[in-house]
Coordinates of C-alpha atoms in Angstrom, one line a residue:
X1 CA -18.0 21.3 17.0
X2 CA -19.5 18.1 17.2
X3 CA -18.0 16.7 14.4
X4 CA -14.7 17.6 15.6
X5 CA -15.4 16.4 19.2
X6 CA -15.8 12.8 17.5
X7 CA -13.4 12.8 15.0
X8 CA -11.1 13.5 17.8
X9 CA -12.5 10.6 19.5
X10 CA -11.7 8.5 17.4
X11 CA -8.5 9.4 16.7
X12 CA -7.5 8.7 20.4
X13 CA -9.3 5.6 20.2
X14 CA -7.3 4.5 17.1
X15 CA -4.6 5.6 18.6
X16 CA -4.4 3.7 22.1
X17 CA -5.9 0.7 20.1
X18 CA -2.5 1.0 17.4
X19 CA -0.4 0.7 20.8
X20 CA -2.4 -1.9 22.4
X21 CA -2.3 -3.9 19.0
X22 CA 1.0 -3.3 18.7
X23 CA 1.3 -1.9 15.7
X24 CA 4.7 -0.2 15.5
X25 CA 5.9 -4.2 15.5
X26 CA 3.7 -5.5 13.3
X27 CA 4.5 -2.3 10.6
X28 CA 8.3 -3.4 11.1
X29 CA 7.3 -6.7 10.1
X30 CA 5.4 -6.0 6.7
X31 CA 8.3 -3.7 6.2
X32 CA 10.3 -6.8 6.3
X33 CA 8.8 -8.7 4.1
X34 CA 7.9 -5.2 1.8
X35 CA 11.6 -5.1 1.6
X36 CA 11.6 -8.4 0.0
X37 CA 8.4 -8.4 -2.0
X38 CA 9.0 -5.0 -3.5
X39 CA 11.2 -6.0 -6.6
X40 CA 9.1 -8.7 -7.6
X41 CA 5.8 -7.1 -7.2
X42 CA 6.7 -4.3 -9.1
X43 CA 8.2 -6.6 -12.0
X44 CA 4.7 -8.9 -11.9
X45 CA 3.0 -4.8 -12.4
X46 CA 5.2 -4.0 -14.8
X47 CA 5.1 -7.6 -16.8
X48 CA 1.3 -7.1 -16.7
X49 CA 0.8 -3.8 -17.7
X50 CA 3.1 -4.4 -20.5
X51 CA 0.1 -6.0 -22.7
X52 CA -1.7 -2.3 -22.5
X53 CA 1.0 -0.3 -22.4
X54 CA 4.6 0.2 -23.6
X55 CA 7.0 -1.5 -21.2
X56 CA 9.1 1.7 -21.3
X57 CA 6.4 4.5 -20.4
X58 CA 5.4 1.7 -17.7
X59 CA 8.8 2.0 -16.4
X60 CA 9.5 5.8 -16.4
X61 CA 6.1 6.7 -14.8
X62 CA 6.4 4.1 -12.0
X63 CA 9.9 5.2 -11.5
X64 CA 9.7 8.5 -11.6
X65 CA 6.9 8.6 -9.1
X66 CA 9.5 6.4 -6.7
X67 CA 12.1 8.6 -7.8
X68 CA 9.9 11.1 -5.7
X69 CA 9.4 9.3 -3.1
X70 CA 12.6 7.4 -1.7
X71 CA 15.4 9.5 -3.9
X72 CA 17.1 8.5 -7.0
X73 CA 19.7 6.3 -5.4
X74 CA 17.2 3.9 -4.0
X75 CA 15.1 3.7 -6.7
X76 CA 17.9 2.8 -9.4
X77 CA 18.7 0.3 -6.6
X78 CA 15.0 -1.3 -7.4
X79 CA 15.7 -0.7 -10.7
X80 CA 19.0 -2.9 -10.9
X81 CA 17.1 -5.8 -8.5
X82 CA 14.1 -5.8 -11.2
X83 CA 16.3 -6.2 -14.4
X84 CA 18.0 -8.8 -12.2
X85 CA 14.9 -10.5 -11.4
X86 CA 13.9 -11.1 -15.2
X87 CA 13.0 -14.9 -15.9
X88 CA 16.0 -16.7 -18.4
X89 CA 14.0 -17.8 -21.5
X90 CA 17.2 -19.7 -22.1
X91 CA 15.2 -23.0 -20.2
X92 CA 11.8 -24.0 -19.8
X93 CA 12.2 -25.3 -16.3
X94 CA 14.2 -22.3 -15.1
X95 CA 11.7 -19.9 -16.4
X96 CA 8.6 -22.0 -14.4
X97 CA 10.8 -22.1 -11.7
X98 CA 11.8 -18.3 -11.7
X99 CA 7.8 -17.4 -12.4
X100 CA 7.0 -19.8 -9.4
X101 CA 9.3 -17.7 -7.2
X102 CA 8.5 -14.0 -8.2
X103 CA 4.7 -15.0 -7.4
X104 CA 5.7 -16.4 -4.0
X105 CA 7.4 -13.2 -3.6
X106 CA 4.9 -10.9 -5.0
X107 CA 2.3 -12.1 -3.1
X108 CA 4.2 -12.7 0.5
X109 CA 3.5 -8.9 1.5
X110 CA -0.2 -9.0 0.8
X111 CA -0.3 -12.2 3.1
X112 CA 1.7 -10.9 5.9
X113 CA -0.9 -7.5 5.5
X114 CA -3.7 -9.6 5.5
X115 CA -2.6 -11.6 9.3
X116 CA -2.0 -7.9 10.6
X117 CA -5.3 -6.7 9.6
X118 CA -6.8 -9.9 11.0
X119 CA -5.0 -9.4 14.1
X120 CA -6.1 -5.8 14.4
X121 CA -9.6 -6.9 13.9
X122 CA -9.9 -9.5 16.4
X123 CA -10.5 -12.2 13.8
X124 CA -9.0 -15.4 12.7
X125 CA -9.3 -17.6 10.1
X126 CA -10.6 -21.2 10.6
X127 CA -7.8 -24.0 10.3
X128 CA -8.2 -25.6 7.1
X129 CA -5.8 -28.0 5.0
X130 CA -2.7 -26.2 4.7
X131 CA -2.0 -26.1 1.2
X132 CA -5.7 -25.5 0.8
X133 CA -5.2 -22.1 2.8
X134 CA -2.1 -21.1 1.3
X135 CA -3.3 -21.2 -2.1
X136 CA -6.2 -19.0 -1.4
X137 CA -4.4 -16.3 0.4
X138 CA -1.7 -16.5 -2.9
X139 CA -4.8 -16.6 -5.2
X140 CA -6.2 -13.3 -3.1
X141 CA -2.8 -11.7 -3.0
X142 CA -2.2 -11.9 -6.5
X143 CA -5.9 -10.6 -7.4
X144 CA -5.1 -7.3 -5.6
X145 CA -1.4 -6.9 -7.3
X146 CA -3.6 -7.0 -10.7
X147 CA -6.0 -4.8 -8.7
X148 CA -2.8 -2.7 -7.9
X149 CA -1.6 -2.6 -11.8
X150 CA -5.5 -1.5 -13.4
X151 CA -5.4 1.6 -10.7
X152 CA -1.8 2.6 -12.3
X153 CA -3.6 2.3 -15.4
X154 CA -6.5 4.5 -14.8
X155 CA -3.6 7.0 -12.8
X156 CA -1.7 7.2 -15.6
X157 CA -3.8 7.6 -18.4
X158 CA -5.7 10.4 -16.4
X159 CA -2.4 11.7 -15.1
X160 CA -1.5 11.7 -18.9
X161 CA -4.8 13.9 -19.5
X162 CA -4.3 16.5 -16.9
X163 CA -0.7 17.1 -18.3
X164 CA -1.7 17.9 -21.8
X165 CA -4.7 20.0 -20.4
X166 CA -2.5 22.1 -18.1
X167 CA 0.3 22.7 -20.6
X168 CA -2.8 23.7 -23.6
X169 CA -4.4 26.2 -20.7
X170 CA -1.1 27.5 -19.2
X171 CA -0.1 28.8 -22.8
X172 CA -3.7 30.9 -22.5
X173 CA -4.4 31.3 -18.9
X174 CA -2.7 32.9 -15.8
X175 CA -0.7 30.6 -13.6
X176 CA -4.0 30.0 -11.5
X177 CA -5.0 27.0 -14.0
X178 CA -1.6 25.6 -13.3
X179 CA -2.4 25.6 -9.4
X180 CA -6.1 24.3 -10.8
X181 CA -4.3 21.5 -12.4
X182 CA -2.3 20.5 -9.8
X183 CA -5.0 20.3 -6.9
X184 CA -6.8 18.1 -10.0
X185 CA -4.0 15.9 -10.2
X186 CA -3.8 15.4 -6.2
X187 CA -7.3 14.9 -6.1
X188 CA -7.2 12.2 -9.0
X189 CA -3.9 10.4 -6.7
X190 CA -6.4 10.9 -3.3
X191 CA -9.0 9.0 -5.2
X192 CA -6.6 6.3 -6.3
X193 CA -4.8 5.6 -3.3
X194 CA -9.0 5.6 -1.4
X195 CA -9.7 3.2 -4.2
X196 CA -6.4 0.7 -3.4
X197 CA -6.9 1.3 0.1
X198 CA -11.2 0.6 0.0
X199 CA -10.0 -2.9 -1.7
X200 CA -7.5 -4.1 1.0
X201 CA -9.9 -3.3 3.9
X202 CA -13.2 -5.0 1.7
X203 CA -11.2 -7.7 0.3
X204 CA -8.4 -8.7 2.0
X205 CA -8.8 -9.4 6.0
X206 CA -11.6 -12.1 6.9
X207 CA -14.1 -9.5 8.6
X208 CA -17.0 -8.7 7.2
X209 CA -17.7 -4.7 6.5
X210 CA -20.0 -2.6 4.9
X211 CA -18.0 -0.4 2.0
X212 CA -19.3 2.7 3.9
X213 CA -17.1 2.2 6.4
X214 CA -14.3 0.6 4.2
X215 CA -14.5 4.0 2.0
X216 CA -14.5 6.4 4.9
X217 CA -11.5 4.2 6.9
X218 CA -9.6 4.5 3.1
X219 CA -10.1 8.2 2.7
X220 CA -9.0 8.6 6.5
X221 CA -5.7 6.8 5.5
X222 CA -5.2 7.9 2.0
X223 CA -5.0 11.4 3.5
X224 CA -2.3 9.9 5.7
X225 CA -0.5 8.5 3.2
X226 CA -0.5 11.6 1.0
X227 CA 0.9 14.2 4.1
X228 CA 3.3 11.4 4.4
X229 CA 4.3 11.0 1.1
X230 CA 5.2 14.7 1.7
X231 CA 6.1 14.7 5.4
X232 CA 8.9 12.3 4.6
X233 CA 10.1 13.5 1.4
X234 CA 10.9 16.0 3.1
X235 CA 12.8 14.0 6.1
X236 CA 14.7 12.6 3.3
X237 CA 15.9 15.7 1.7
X238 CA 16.9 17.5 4.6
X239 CA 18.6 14.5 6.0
X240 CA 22.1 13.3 5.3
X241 CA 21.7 9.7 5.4
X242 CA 24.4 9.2 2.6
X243 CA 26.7 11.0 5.3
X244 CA 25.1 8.3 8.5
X245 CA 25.1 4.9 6.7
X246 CA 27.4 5.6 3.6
X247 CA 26.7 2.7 0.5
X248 CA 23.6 1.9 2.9
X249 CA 21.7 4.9 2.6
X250 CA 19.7 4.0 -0.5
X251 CA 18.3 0.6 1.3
X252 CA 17.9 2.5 4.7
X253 CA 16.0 5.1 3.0
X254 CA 13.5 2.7 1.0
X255 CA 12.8 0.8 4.4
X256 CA 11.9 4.3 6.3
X257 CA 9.6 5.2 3.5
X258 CA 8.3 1.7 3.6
X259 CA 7.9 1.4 7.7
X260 CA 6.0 4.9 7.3
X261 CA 3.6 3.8 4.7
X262 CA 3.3 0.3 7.1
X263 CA 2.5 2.7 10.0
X264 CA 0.1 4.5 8.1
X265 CA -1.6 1.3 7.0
X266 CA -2.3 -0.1 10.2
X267 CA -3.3 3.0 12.3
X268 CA -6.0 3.2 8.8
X269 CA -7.0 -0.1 10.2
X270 CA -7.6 0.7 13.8
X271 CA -9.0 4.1 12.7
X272 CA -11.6 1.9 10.4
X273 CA -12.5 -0.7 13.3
X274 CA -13.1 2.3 15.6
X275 CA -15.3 4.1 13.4
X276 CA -17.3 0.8 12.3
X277 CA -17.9 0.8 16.2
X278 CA -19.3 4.3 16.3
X279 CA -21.4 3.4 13.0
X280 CA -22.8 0.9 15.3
X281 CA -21.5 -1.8 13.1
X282 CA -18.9 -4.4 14.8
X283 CA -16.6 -6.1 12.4
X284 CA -18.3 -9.5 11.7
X285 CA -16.1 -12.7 10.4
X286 CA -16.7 -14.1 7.6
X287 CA -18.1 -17.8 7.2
X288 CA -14.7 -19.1 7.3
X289 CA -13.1 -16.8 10.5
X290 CA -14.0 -16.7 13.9
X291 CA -13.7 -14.1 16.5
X292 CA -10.8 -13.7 19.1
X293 CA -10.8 -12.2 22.4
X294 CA -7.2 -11.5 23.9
X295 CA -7.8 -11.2 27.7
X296 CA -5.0 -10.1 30.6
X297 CA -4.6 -12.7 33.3
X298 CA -2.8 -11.8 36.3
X299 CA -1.4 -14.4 38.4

């Protein structure tokens, strides 16, 4: 009873402090720049993983899992912006130039996330030379899309695993080990999603946390993320957005599941922040941040 009592707690808490924050805005702009980030992100993934793996499982994995997600429209949408995206190797220049600009673009969302969760936080970073600062935050971005692409790895090759193992058993076993199997599978995608998630709260913003509370604040928003992963597939299904915004649908549909996911992000954020609080741990900056304090003067 007591557990409930503050876990309910600190959901309101989260909660007033998401509205406060004003984090409805802030998930419309990461969805912005999401929108814009996506293709290239996915092609600097895909480019990457492409030295472990065959380019063409690489592909039909990571669009069959968006496939489930936003609907096949929208994701042969990405697909057609990603094989439009490829860097020319007909010139050297163009090819540096085109590299230069997918990073930029890659690594724009994991910037714009990183100001949020500052901003959540109550923390900003220490001017420094601007270049100086930009680099770093690309530098930081860029380390967690690689962090992104080894997690796809480890997914897929376990996701890999659990197939071949469910389809052995089924042939032997009643159709409990196929339910086994897929609770297996869910829990493997809950771990990888607290993994990614445990990263961009430890890593990313310029507080300082313990991972206690940056694993519990992941698992609290990986479950989010999962019910709605669901919660919206299911929107999308039942919904006749084709019917609403016609040719628009597919990009329309990609922004809702990205706004979601954005939502979900940031109320992980507050929910982190408030339970640091009740750990009796306050969200520290690092050597290079300060603390802010946002105060209401009337006049």
């Amino acid at each position: 009873m007591k557990i409930a009592k503050t876990f309910f707690s600190l959901l309101s808490e989260s909660f007033t402090e998401f509205l406060n924050d004003k984090g409805l805005k802030l998930s419309a702009s990461l969805s912005y720049y999401t929108i814009f980030s996506l293709a290239p992100m996915l092609l600097v993934i895909i480019s990457t993983l492409s030295f472990f793996m065959e380019k063409s499982t690489i592909q039909g994995e990571l669009f069959g899992q968006l496939q489930g997600l936003v609907g096949p429209a929208a994701t042969q949408q990405l697909q057609e912006i990603i094989q439009n995206a490829q860097v020319s190797n007909k010139s050297t220049l163009a090819s540096a130039i085109g590299i230069a600009t997918l990073l930029i673009g890659a690594t724009g969302v994991f910037a714009e996330m990183q100001d949020s969760i500052n901003y959540i936080w109550s923390i900003k970073s220490k001017p420094e030379k601007g270049w100086l600062a930009y680099l770093k935050n690309r530098l930081l971005s860029f380390s967690l899309i690689l962090t992104l692409g080894f997690l796809l790895i480890v997914s897929l090759g376990a996701n890999a695993i659990v197939e071949v193992l469910s389809s052995e058993l089924e042939a032997y076993f009643s159709e409990a080990s196929v339910i086994f199997f897929y609770l297996m599978n869910l829990a493997l995608v809950l771990t990888v999603i607290t993994a990614l998630f445990t990263v961009i709260f430890k890593v990313l913003p310029d507080g300082e946390l313990r991972w206690k509370e940056c694993m519990v604040g992941a698992g609290f928003t990986a479950v989010l993320f999962l019910l709605g992963k669901f919660g919206i597939s299911f929107y999308l299904g039942k919904s006749n957005l084709g019917a609403t915004y016609g040719a628009s649908a597919s990009i329309i549909i990609l922004l809702t599941w990205i706004y979601y996911s954005s939502i979900i992000l940031y109320f992980g954020a507050e929910f982190t922040k408030a339970y640091a609080k009740l750990d009796g741990v306050a969200i520290a900056p690092k050597k290079h941040a300060v603390l802010i304090v946002r105060n209401e003067v009337d006049q």
